[in-house]
Short mmCIF file of C-alpha atoms in Angstrom, two decimals:
data_model
loop_
_atom_site.label_atom_id
_atom_site.label_comp_id
_atom_site.label_asym_id
_atom_site.label_seq_id
_atom_site.Cartn_x
_atom_site.Cartn_y
_atom_site.Cartn_z
CA MET A 27 0.42 -27.61 -67.30
CA LYS A 28 -2.67 -27.87 -64.38
CA ILE A 29 -0.44 -30.42 -63.12
CA LYS A 30 2.76 -28.82 -63.84
CA MET A 31 0.72 -25.31 -61.66
CA LYS A 32 -0.36 -28.33 -58.61
CA LEU A 33 3.38 -29.81 -58.90
CA MET A 34 4.69 -26.45 -58.44
CA TYR A 35 2.13 -25.48 -55.21
CA ALA A 36 3.53 -28.86 -53.93
CA VAL A 37 7.64 -28.18 -53.69
CA VAL A 38 6.61 -24.50 -52.73
CA LEU A 39 4.02 -26.03 -49.58
CA ALA A 40 7.12 -28.10 -48.75
CA LEU A 41 9.98 -26.37 -48.75
CA VAL A 42 7.73 -23.32 -46.20
CA THR A 43 6.91 -26.05 -44.82
CA PHE A 44 10.14 -27.08 -43.85
CA ALA A 45 11.64 -23.72 -43.82
CA PHE A 46 9.38 -23.74 -40.84
CA VAL A 47 10.29 -27.07 -39.10
CA GLY A 48 14.16 -26.87 -39.61
CA CYS A 49 17.30 -26.51 -37.70
CA SER A 50 15.48 -24.13 -34.85
CA LYS A 51 17.02 -23.13 -31.19
CA ASP A 52 14.46 -24.69 -29.11
CA LYS A 53 16.87 -25.71 -26.76
CA ASP A 54 17.40 -23.05 -23.67
CA GLU A 55 20.25 -21.84 -24.00
CA PRO A 56 22.34 -21.15 -20.46
CA ILE A 57 22.74 -16.95 -19.80
CA GLN A 58 26.05 -16.21 -20.58
CA LYS A 59 28.50 -14.43 -18.37
CA GLY A 60 31.20 -12.08 -18.98
CA GLY A 61 33.50 -13.97 -16.42
CA SER A 62 34.48 -12.99 -13.25
CA ILE A 63 34.37 -10.72 -11.05
CA ASP A 64 37.09 -11.09 -9.39
CA ALA A 65 39.01 -8.24 -11.07
CA ALA A 66 37.05 -5.67 -9.06
CA VAL A 67 37.65 -7.15 -5.21
CA GLY A 68 40.55 -5.74 -3.92
CA THR A 69 41.24 -1.84 -1.79
CA TYR A 70 40.38 1.61 -2.89
CA LYS A 71 41.71 4.86 -2.40
CA GLY A 72 39.88 7.96 -2.83
CA SER A 73 37.44 10.21 -1.66
CA ILE A 74 34.19 10.00 -0.37
CA LYS A 75 31.30 12.31 -0.27
CA ILE A 76 29.17 11.95 2.07
CA ALA A 77 25.56 14.04 2.09
CA GLY A 78 25.39 17.66 3.56
CA VAL A 79 29.43 17.69 4.06
CA ASP A 80 32.02 17.96 2.21
CA LYS A 81 34.27 16.15 -0.08
CA MET A 82 36.51 13.85 2.25
CA PHE A 83 39.98 12.74 0.47
CA ASP A 84 42.59 9.44 1.46
CA LYS A 85 39.85 7.10 2.48
CA ILE A 86 39.49 3.64 1.88
CA LEU A 87 37.18 1.69 0.82
CA VAL A 88 37.59 -2.75 1.58
CA VAL A 89 36.10 -4.52 -1.57
CA THR A 90 35.20 -8.27 -1.00
CA LYS A 91 33.55 -11.17 -2.77
CA VAL A 92 30.54 -12.77 -1.15
CA SER A 93 29.77 -15.27 -4.47
CA ASP A 94 30.35 -15.39 -8.02
CA GLY A 95 27.71 -12.57 -8.34
CA VAL A 96 28.24 -10.46 -4.80
CA LEU A 97 29.73 -8.16 -4.17
CA LYS A 98 30.77 -6.30 -0.76
CA ALA A 99 31.63 -2.95 0.29
CA GLU A 100 33.02 -1.53 3.50
CA VAL A 101 34.36 1.68 4.43
CA SER A 102 37.79 2.26 6.65
CA ASP A 103 37.19 4.64 8.63
CA LYS A 104 34.89 3.84 11.45
CA SER A 105 33.99 7.06 12.61
CA LEU A 106 31.73 7.57 9.86
CA LYS A 107 29.66 5.13 10.32
CA LEU A 108 29.02 4.18 6.72
CA PRO A 109 26.95 0.94 6.59
CA VAL A 110 28.73 -2.58 4.72
CA LYS A 111 26.58 -3.11 1.46
CA GLN A 112 26.16 -5.88 -1.40
CA PHE A 113 25.46 -5.56 -4.29
CA ASN A 114 24.61 -8.37 -7.02
CA VAL A 115 27.04 -7.90 -9.61
CA VAL A 116 27.68 -8.70 -13.32
CA ASN A 117 31.09 -8.28 -15.09
CA ASN A 118 30.06 -7.07 -18.14
CA MET A 119 32.29 -8.22 -21.04
CA ASN A 120 35.85 -7.42 -19.09
CA ILE A 121 35.62 -3.93 -20.05
CA SER A 122 33.25 -2.87 -16.30
CA ILE A 123 31.87 -5.08 -13.32
CA GLN A 124 28.61 -3.45 -12.38
CA THR A 125 25.66 -3.44 -10.44
CA ALA A 126 23.33 -6.48 -11.51
CA GLY A 127 20.19 -3.87 -12.86
CA VAL A 128 19.03 -2.07 -10.20
CA SER A 129 19.44 -1.94 -6.56
CA PRO A 130 18.52 -0.87 -3.59
CA GLU A 131 21.88 -0.69 -1.83
CA GLY A 132 22.79 1.68 -4.71
CA SER A 133 25.42 1.16 -7.34
CA PHE A 134 29.04 -0.56 -8.39
CA LEU A 135 30.99 0.87 -11.41
CA PHE A 136 34.68 -0.87 -11.97
CA ASP A 137 36.54 0.53 -14.65
CA VAL A 138 38.51 -3.16 -15.55
CA LYS A 139 40.91 -1.09 -17.55
CA ASN A 140 41.27 1.87 -15.25
CA LYS A 141 41.47 0.15 -12.48
CA THR A 142 38.21 2.99 -10.94
CA LEU A 143 35.25 2.31 -8.56
CA LEU A 144 33.09 4.20 -8.17
CA CYS A 145 30.03 3.25 -5.47
CA GLN A 146 27.02 4.82 -4.42
CA GLY A 147 25.55 3.66 -1.01
CA GLU A 148 22.23 4.08 -0.60
CA GLU A 149 20.01 5.12 2.16
CA THR A 150 18.31 2.13 2.30
CA ASN A 151 17.19 1.63 7.25
CA ALA A 152 16.56 4.22 8.88
CA GLY A 153 19.94 6.19 10.18
CA ASP A 154 21.82 5.36 6.93
CA ILE A 155 23.62 7.57 4.78
CA PHE A 156 23.95 8.19 1.45
CA TYR A 157 27.47 8.54 0.16
CA THR A 158 29.35 8.48 -2.74
CA PHE A 159 33.41 6.66 -2.49
CA GLU A 160 35.53 7.40 -5.82
CA GLY A 161 38.87 5.67 -5.68
CA THR A 162 41.56 4.05 -7.75
CA LYS A 163 42.87 -0.47 -6.84
CA GLN A 164 45.73 -0.31 -4.72
#
C-alpha cells in the first residue's frame, strides 16, 4: 500500500511539474494593430466651434498622413488662425481611427462606417485656440 501511495505521489508531482513547464508563450508576440489609418485621410466638410465664438458651418478640414501612426489635421480657412495639429492614432479594428491614448494635441475620432470625424485641437502653445470640428468625409 505504501508503494502505491508513493507511486501515486510521484505521478502527481510529475504531472504538476509538466503543467508549469509545458507549452507556454515565452515568445514576445508583436502588438496587434487594427490595420491602416489611410481611411481617415481626406477632406472633411462640417462645423467648427471655437471657444467664445459662435459655431461656424461649411468649413473644410484636410487630414493627411504623416507616417504609419500619425495624421495631420489642418483647417483650410487660414483667417481663423487655427494651428495645424498632428495626432498619434491607431486603427481600432476598422471600426474607428482614433487618438492613441491621451494626446496633448487634442483628440481625433474617425468613424470608419459613417465616415464622420470629431476632431478637437487643444491649446499647446501660447496663442493657440481650442476648437472642435465635426464633419463628414467628402
